[in-house]
CSV table of C-alpha atoms in Angstrom, one decimal:
chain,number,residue,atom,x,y,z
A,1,UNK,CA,0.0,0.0,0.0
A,2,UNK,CA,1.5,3.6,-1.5
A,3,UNK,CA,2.3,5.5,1.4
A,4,UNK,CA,2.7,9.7,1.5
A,5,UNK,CA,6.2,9.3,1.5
A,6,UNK,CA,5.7,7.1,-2.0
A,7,UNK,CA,4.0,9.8,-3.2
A,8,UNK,CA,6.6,12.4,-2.0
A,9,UNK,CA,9.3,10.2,-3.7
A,10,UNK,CA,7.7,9.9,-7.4
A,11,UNK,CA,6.6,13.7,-7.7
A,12,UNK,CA,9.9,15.3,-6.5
A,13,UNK,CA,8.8,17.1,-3.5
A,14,UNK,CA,8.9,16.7,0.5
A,15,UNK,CA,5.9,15.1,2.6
A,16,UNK,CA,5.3,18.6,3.7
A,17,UNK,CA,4.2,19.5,0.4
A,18,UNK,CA,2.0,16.4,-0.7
A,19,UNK,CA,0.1,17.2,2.7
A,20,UNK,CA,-0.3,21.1,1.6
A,21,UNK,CA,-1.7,19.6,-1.7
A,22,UNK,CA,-4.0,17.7,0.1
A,23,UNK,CA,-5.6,20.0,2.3
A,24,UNK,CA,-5.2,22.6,0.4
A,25,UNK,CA,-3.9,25.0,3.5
A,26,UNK,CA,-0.8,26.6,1.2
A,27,UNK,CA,-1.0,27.6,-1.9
A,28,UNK,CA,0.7,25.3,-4.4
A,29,UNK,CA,2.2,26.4,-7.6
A,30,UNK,CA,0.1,24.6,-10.6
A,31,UNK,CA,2.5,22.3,-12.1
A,32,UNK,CA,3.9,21.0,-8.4
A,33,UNK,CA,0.5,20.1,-7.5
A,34,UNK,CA,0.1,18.4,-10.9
A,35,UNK,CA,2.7,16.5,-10.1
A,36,UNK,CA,1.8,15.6,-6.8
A,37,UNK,CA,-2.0,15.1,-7.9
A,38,UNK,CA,-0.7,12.4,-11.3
A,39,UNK,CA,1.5,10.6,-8.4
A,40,UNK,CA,-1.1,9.9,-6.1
A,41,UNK,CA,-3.3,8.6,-9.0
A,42,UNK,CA,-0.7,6.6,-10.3
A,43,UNK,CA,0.1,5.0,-7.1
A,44,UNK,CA,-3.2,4.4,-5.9
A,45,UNK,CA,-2.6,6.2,-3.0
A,46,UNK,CA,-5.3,7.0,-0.1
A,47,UNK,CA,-4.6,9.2,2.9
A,48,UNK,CA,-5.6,7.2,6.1
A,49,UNK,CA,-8.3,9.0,8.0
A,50,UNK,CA,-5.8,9.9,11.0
A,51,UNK,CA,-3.5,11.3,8.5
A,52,UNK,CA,-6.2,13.6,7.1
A,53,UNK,CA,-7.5,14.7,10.5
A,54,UNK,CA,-3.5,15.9,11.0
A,55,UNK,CA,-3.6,17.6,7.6
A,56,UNK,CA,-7.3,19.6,7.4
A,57,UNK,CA,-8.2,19.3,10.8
A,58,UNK,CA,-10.7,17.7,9.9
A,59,UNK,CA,-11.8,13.6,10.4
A,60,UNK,CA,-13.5,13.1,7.5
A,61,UNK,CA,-16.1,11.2,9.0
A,62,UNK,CA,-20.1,11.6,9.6
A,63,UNK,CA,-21.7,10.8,12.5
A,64,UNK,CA,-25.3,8.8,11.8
A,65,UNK,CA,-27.4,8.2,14.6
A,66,UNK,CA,-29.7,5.6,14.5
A,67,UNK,CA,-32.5,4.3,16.2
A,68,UNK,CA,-32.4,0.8,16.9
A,69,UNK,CA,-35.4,1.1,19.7
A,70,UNK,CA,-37.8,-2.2,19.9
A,71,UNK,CA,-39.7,-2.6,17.4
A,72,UNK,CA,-38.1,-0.4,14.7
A,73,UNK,CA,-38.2,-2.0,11.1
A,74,UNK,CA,-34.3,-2.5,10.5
A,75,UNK,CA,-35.1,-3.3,6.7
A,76,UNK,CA,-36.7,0.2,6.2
A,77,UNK,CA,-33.5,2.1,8.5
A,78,UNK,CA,-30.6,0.2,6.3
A,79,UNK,CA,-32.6,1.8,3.1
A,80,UNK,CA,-31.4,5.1,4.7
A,81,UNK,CA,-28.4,4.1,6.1
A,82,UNK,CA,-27.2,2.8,2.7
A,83,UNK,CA,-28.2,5.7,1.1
A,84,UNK,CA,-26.1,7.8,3.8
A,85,UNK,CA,-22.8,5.3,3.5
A,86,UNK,CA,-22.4,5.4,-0.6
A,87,UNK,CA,-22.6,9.0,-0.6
A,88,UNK,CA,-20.2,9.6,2.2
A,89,UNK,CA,-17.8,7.8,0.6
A,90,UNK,CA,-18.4,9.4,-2.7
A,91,UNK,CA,-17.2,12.2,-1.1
A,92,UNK,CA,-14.1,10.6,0.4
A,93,UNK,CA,-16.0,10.3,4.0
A,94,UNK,CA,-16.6,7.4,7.0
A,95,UNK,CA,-19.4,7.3,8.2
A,96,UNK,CA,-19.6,6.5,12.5
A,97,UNK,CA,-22.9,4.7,13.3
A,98,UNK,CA,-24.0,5.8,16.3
A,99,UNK,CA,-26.7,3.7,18.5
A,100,UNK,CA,-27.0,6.2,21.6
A,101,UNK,CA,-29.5,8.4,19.9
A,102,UNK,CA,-30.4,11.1,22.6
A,103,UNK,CA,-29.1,14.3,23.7
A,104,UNK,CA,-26.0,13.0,25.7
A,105,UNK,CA,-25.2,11.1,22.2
A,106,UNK,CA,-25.0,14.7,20.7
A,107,UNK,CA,-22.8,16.0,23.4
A,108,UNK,CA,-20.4,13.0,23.0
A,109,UNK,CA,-19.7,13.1,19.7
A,110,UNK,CA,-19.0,17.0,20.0
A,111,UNK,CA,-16.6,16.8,22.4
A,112,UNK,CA,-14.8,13.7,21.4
A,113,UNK,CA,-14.6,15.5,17.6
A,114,UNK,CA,-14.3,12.1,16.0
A,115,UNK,CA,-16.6,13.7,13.4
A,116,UNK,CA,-16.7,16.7,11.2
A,117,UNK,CA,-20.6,16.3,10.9
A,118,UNK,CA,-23.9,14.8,12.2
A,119,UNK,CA,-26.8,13.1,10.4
A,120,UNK,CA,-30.0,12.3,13.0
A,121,UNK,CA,-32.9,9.9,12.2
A,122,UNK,CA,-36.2,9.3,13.8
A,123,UNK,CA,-37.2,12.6,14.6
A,124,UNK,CA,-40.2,13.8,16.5
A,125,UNK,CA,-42.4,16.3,16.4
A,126,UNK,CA,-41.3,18.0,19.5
A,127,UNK,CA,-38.0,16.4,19.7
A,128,UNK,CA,-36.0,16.6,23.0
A,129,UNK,CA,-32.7,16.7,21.0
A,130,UNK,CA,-33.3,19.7,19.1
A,131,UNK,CA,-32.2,22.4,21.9
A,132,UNK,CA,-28.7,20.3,21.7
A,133,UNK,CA,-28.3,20.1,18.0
A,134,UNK,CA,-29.2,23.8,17.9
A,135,UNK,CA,-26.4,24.6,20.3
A,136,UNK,CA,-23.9,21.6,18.4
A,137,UNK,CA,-20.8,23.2,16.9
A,138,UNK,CA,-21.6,21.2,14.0
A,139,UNK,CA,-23.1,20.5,10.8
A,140,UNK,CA,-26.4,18.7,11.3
A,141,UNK,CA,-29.0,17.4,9.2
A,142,UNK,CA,-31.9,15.8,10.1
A,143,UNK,CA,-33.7,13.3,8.4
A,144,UNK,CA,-37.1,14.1,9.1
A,145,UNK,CA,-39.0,17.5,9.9
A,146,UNK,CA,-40.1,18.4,13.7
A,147,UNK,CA,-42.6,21.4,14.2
A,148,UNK,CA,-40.3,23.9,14.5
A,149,UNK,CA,-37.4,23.9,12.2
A,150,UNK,CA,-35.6,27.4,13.5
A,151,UNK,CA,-32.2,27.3,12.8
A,152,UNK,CA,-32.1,23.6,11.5
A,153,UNK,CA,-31.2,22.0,7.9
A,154,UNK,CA,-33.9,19.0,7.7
A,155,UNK,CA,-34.8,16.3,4.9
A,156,UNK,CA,-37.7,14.0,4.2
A,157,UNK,CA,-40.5,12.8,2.0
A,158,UNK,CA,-43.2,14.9,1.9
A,159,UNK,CA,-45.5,13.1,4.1
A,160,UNK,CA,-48.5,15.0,4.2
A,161,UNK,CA,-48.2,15.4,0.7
A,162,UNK,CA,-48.2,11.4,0.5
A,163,UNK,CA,-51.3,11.8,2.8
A,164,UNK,CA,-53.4,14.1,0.4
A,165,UNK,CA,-52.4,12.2,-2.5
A,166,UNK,CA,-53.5,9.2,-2.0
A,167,UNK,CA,-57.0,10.8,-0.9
A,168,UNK,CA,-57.0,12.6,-4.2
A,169,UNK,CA,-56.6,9.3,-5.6
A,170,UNK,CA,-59.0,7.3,-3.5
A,171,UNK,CA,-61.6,10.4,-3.8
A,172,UNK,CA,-61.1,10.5,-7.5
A,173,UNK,CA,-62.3,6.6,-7.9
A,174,UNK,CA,-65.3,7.5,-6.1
A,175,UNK,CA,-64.5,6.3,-2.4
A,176,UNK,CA,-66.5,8.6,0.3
A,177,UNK,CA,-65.0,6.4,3.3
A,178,UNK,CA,-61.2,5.3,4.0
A,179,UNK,CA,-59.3,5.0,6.6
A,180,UNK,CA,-55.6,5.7,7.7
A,181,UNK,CA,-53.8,2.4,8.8
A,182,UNK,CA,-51.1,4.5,10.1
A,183,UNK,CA,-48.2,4.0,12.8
A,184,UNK,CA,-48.1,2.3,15.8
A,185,UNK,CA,-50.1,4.4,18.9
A,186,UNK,CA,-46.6,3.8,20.5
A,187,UNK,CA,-45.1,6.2,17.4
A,188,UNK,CA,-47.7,8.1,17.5
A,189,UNK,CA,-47.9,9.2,21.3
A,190,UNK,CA,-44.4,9.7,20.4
A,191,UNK,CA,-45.8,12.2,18.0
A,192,UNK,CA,-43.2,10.7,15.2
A,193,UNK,CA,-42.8,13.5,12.7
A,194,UNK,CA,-43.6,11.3,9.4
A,195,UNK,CA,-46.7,9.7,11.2
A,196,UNK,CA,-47.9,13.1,12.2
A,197,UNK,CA,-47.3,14.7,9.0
A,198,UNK,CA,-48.9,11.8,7.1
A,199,UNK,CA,-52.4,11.6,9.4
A,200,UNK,CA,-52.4,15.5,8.7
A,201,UNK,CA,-52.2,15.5,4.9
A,202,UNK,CA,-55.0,12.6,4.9
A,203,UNK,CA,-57.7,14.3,7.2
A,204,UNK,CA,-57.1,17.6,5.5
A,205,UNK,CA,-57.2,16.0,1.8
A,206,UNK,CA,-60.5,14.5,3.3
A,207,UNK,CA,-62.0,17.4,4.2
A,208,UNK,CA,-61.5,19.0,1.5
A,209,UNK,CA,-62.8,16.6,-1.1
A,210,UNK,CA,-65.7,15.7,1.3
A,211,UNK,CA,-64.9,12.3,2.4
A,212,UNK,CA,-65.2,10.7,5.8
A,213,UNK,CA,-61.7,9.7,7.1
A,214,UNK,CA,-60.5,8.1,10.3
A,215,UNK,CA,-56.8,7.2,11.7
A,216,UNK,CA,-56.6,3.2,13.0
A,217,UNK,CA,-52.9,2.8,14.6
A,218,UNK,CA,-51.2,-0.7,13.8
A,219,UNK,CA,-48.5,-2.6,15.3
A,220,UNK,CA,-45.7,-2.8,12.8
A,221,UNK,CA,-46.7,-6.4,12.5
A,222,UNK,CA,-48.2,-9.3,10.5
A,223,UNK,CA,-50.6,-10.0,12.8
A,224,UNK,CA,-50.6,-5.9,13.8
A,225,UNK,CA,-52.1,-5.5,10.3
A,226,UNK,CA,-54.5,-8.3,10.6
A,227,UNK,CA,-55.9,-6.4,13.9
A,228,UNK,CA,-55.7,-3.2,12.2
A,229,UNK,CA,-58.1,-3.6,9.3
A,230,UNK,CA,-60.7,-5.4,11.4
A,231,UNK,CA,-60.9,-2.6,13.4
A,232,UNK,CA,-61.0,-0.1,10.5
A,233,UNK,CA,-63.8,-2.4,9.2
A,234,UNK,CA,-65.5,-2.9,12.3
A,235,UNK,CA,-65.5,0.5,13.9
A,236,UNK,CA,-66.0,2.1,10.2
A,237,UNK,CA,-68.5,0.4,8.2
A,238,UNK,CA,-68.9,1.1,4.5
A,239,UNK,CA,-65.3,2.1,4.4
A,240,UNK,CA,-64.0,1.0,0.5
A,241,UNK,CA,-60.5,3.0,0.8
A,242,UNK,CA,-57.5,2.7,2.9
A,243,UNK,CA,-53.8,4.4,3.0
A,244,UNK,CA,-51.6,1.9,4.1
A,245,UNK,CA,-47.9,3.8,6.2
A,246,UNK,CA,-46.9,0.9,8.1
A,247,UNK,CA,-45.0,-1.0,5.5
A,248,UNK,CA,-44.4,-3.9,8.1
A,249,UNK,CA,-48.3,-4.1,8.6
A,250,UNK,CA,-49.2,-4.7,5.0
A,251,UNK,CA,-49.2,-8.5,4.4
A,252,UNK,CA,-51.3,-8.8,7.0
A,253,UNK,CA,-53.5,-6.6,6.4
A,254,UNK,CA,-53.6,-8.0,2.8
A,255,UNK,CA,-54.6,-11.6,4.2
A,256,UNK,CA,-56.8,-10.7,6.8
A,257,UNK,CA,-58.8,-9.0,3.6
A,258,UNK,CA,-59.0,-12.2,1.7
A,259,UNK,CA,-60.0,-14.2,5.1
A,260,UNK,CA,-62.9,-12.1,5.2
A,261,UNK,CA,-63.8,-12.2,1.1
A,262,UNK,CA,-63.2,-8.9,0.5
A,263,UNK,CA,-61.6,-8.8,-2.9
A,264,UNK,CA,-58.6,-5.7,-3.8
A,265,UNK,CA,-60.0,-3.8,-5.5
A,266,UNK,CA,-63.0,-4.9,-6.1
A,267,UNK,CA,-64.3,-4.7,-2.8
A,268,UNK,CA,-61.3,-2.7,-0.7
A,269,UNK,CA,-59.1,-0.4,-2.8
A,270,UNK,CA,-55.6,0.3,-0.6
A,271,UNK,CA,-52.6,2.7,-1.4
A,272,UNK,CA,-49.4,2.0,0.2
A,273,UNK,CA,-46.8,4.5,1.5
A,274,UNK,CA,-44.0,2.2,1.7
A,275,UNK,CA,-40.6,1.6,0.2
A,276,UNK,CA,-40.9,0.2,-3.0
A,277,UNK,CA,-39.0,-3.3,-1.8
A,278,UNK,CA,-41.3,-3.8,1.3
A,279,UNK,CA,-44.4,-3.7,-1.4
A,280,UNK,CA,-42.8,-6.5,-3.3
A,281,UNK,CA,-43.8,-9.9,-3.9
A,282,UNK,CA,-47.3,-9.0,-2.0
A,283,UNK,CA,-50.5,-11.6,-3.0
A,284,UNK,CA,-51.9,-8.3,-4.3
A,285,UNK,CA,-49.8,-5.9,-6.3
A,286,UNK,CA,-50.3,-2.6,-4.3
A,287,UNK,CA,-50.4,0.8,-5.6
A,288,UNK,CA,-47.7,2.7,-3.8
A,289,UNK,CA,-46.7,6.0,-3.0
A,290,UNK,CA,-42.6,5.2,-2.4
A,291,UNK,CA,-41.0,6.3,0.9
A,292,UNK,CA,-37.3,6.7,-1.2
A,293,UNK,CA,-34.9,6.3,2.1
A,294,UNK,CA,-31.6,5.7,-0.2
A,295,UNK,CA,-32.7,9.2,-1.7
A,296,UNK,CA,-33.3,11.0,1.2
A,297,UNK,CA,-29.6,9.6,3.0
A,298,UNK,CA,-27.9,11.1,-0.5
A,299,UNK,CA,-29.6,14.3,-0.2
A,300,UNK,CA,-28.7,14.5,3.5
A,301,UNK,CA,-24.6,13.8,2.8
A,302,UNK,CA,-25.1,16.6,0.2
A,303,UNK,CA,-26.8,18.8,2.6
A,304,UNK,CA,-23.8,17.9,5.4
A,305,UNK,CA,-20.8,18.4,2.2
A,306,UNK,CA,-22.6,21.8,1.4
A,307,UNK,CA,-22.3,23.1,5.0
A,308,UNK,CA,-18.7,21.9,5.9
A,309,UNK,CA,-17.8,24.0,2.3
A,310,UNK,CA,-18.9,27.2,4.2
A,311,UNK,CA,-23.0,27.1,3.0
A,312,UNK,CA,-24.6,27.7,6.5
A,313,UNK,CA,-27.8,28.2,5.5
A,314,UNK,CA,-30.7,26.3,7.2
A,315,UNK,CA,-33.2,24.9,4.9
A,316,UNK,CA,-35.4,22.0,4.8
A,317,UNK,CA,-36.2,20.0,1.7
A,318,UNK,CA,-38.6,17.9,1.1
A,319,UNK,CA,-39.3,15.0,-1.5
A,320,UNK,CA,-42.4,15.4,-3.8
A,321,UNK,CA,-44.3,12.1,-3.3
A,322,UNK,CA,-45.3,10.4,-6.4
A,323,UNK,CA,-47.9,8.2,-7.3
A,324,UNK,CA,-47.6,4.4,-8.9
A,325,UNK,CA,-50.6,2.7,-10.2
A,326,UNK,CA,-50.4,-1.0,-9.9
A,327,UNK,CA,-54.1,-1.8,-10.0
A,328,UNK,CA,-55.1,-2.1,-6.0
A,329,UNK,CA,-57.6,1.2,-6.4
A,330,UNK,CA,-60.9,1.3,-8.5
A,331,UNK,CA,-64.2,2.5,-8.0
A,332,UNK,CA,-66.4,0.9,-5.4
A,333,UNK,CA,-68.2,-1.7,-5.7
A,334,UNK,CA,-72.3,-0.2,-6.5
A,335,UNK,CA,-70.7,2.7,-7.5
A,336,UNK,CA,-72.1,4.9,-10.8
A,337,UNK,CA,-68.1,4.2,-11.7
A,338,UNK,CA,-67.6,0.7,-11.0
């Protein structure tokens, strides 16, 4: 393996001078750094992380915090995760997963500076980790949108967009009845920000387009979606439509439908918000609107690489949901449309 001295040795010039190439602290005439630059290439070489930390300062590494609490759906966090570790190292960065995801997590990982920036997931709606990120001395992105974003840089799907679009879709088939099968009550007393979000985009769509609309909670569960959609039949009869956001409750929810003879669509249309892979190989192709967590872990990296390149600008950004069609919705049954 090429070391810095290698590198030294085939361009001409002292260690002191690759480093300054490196991290760019002095300014290097043109062709010395061309030199330095085609030797590194040619050898392959790779500053270890240590050796960079000496030269900019800097680790090169990004802190992700991530919440492996009982009964989180590890499938649906890696999508995220992944997302986050390509990107990183697209940009010549390590990423740190950290597990201890509260405030005393924060204030560890700023005073051990073993990273240059942090990346939080599984924010709530009133999260107790905000007045600590606020006062962090560095770059920080969150990966979903509390109530009040002052003076933070957030990204997520648009989840209350997700909400009123697949009303507008269930509306627009003719369904005056659905329900929400939505997160677990645990995540919502929690006052999760994407379950929040998403139960506010579907009421208000309904209102709006004059449809009756409820919330059932589910546990994240095959048999939690079983449970769920008796009680959204049960406690909500006539109901023809349902939005689907607990990607883990799906199946279930899907089979308990077919114990009880109700045909999708025929008799029940469902949208899912789900990642596309958690909506696969179903009994019933679903139409989905896509939760894109490898998207949204690139565009938080990008965010992070923007700030530590001097753009301190808070912001949130949000994905526009969009709608497949894979033939789970259709007018109800009885209906002038069906």
């Amino acid at each position: 393996m090429a070391t810095i001295g290698d590198v030294a040795r085939t361009a001409g010039v002292s260690v002191s001078t690759v480093s300054y190439v490196l991290s760019g602290k002095r300014t290097i005439s043109g062709p010395t750094r061309d030199r330095v630059q085609r030797a590194i290439a040619d050898l392959g070489y790779r500053p270890h992380a240590g050796a960079r930390a000496l030269a900019s300062s800097r680790s090169n590494v990004i802190a992700l915090m991530v919440p492996f609490r009982p009964g989180i759906n590890v499938q649906i966090i890696m999508q995220f995760v992944g997302g986050v570790v390509t990107t990183a190292r697209e940009h010549d960065h390590d990423v740190l997963v950290l597990t201890q995801d509260d405030a005393q997590g924060i204030d560890r990982v700023a005073a051990s500076s073993t990273a240059d920036a942090l990346i939080v997931m599984d924010i709530e709606s009133e999260d107790a980790r905000l007045p600590a990120l606020r006062a962090l001395g560095l770059p920080s992105i969150l990966i979903g949108v509390p109530d009040d974003t002052t003076g933070l840089s957030c990204v997520d799907l648009d989840f209350a967009g997700a909400g009123r679009l697949a009303v507008r879709e269930l509306a627009g088939h003719g369904h005056r009845r659905v329900v929400l099968v939505g997160a677990s009550q645990d995540r919502l007393d929690h006052r999760a920000n994407y379950a929040v979000r998403m139960r506010q985009g579907v009421l208000e769509q309904a209102a709006s387009s004059g449809v009756e609309a409820d919330v059932v909670p589910a546990e994240p569960s095959f048999s939690g979606g079983a449970a769920a959609l008796d009680a959204a039949l049960d406690r909500h009869p006539g109901t023809t439509g349902l939005v689907v956001h607990n990607e883990a409750a799906l199946g279930g929810l899907l089979a308990r439908a077919a114990e009880r003879g109700l045909r999708v669509p025929e008799d029940l249309s469902v949208v899912a918000v789900s990642p596309a892979e958690m909506a696969a190989g179903l009994p019933v192709p679903v139409s989905l609107i896509e939760v894109p967590g490898e998207r949204i872990g690139r565009i938080a990296v990008e965010m992070v690489m923007a700030r530590l390149s001097g753009e301190d600008t808070a912001e949130t950004r949000l994905v526009s949901p969009a709608y497949s069609d894979h033939g789970s919705v259709a007018p109800p049954a009885g209906s002038p449309a069906a």
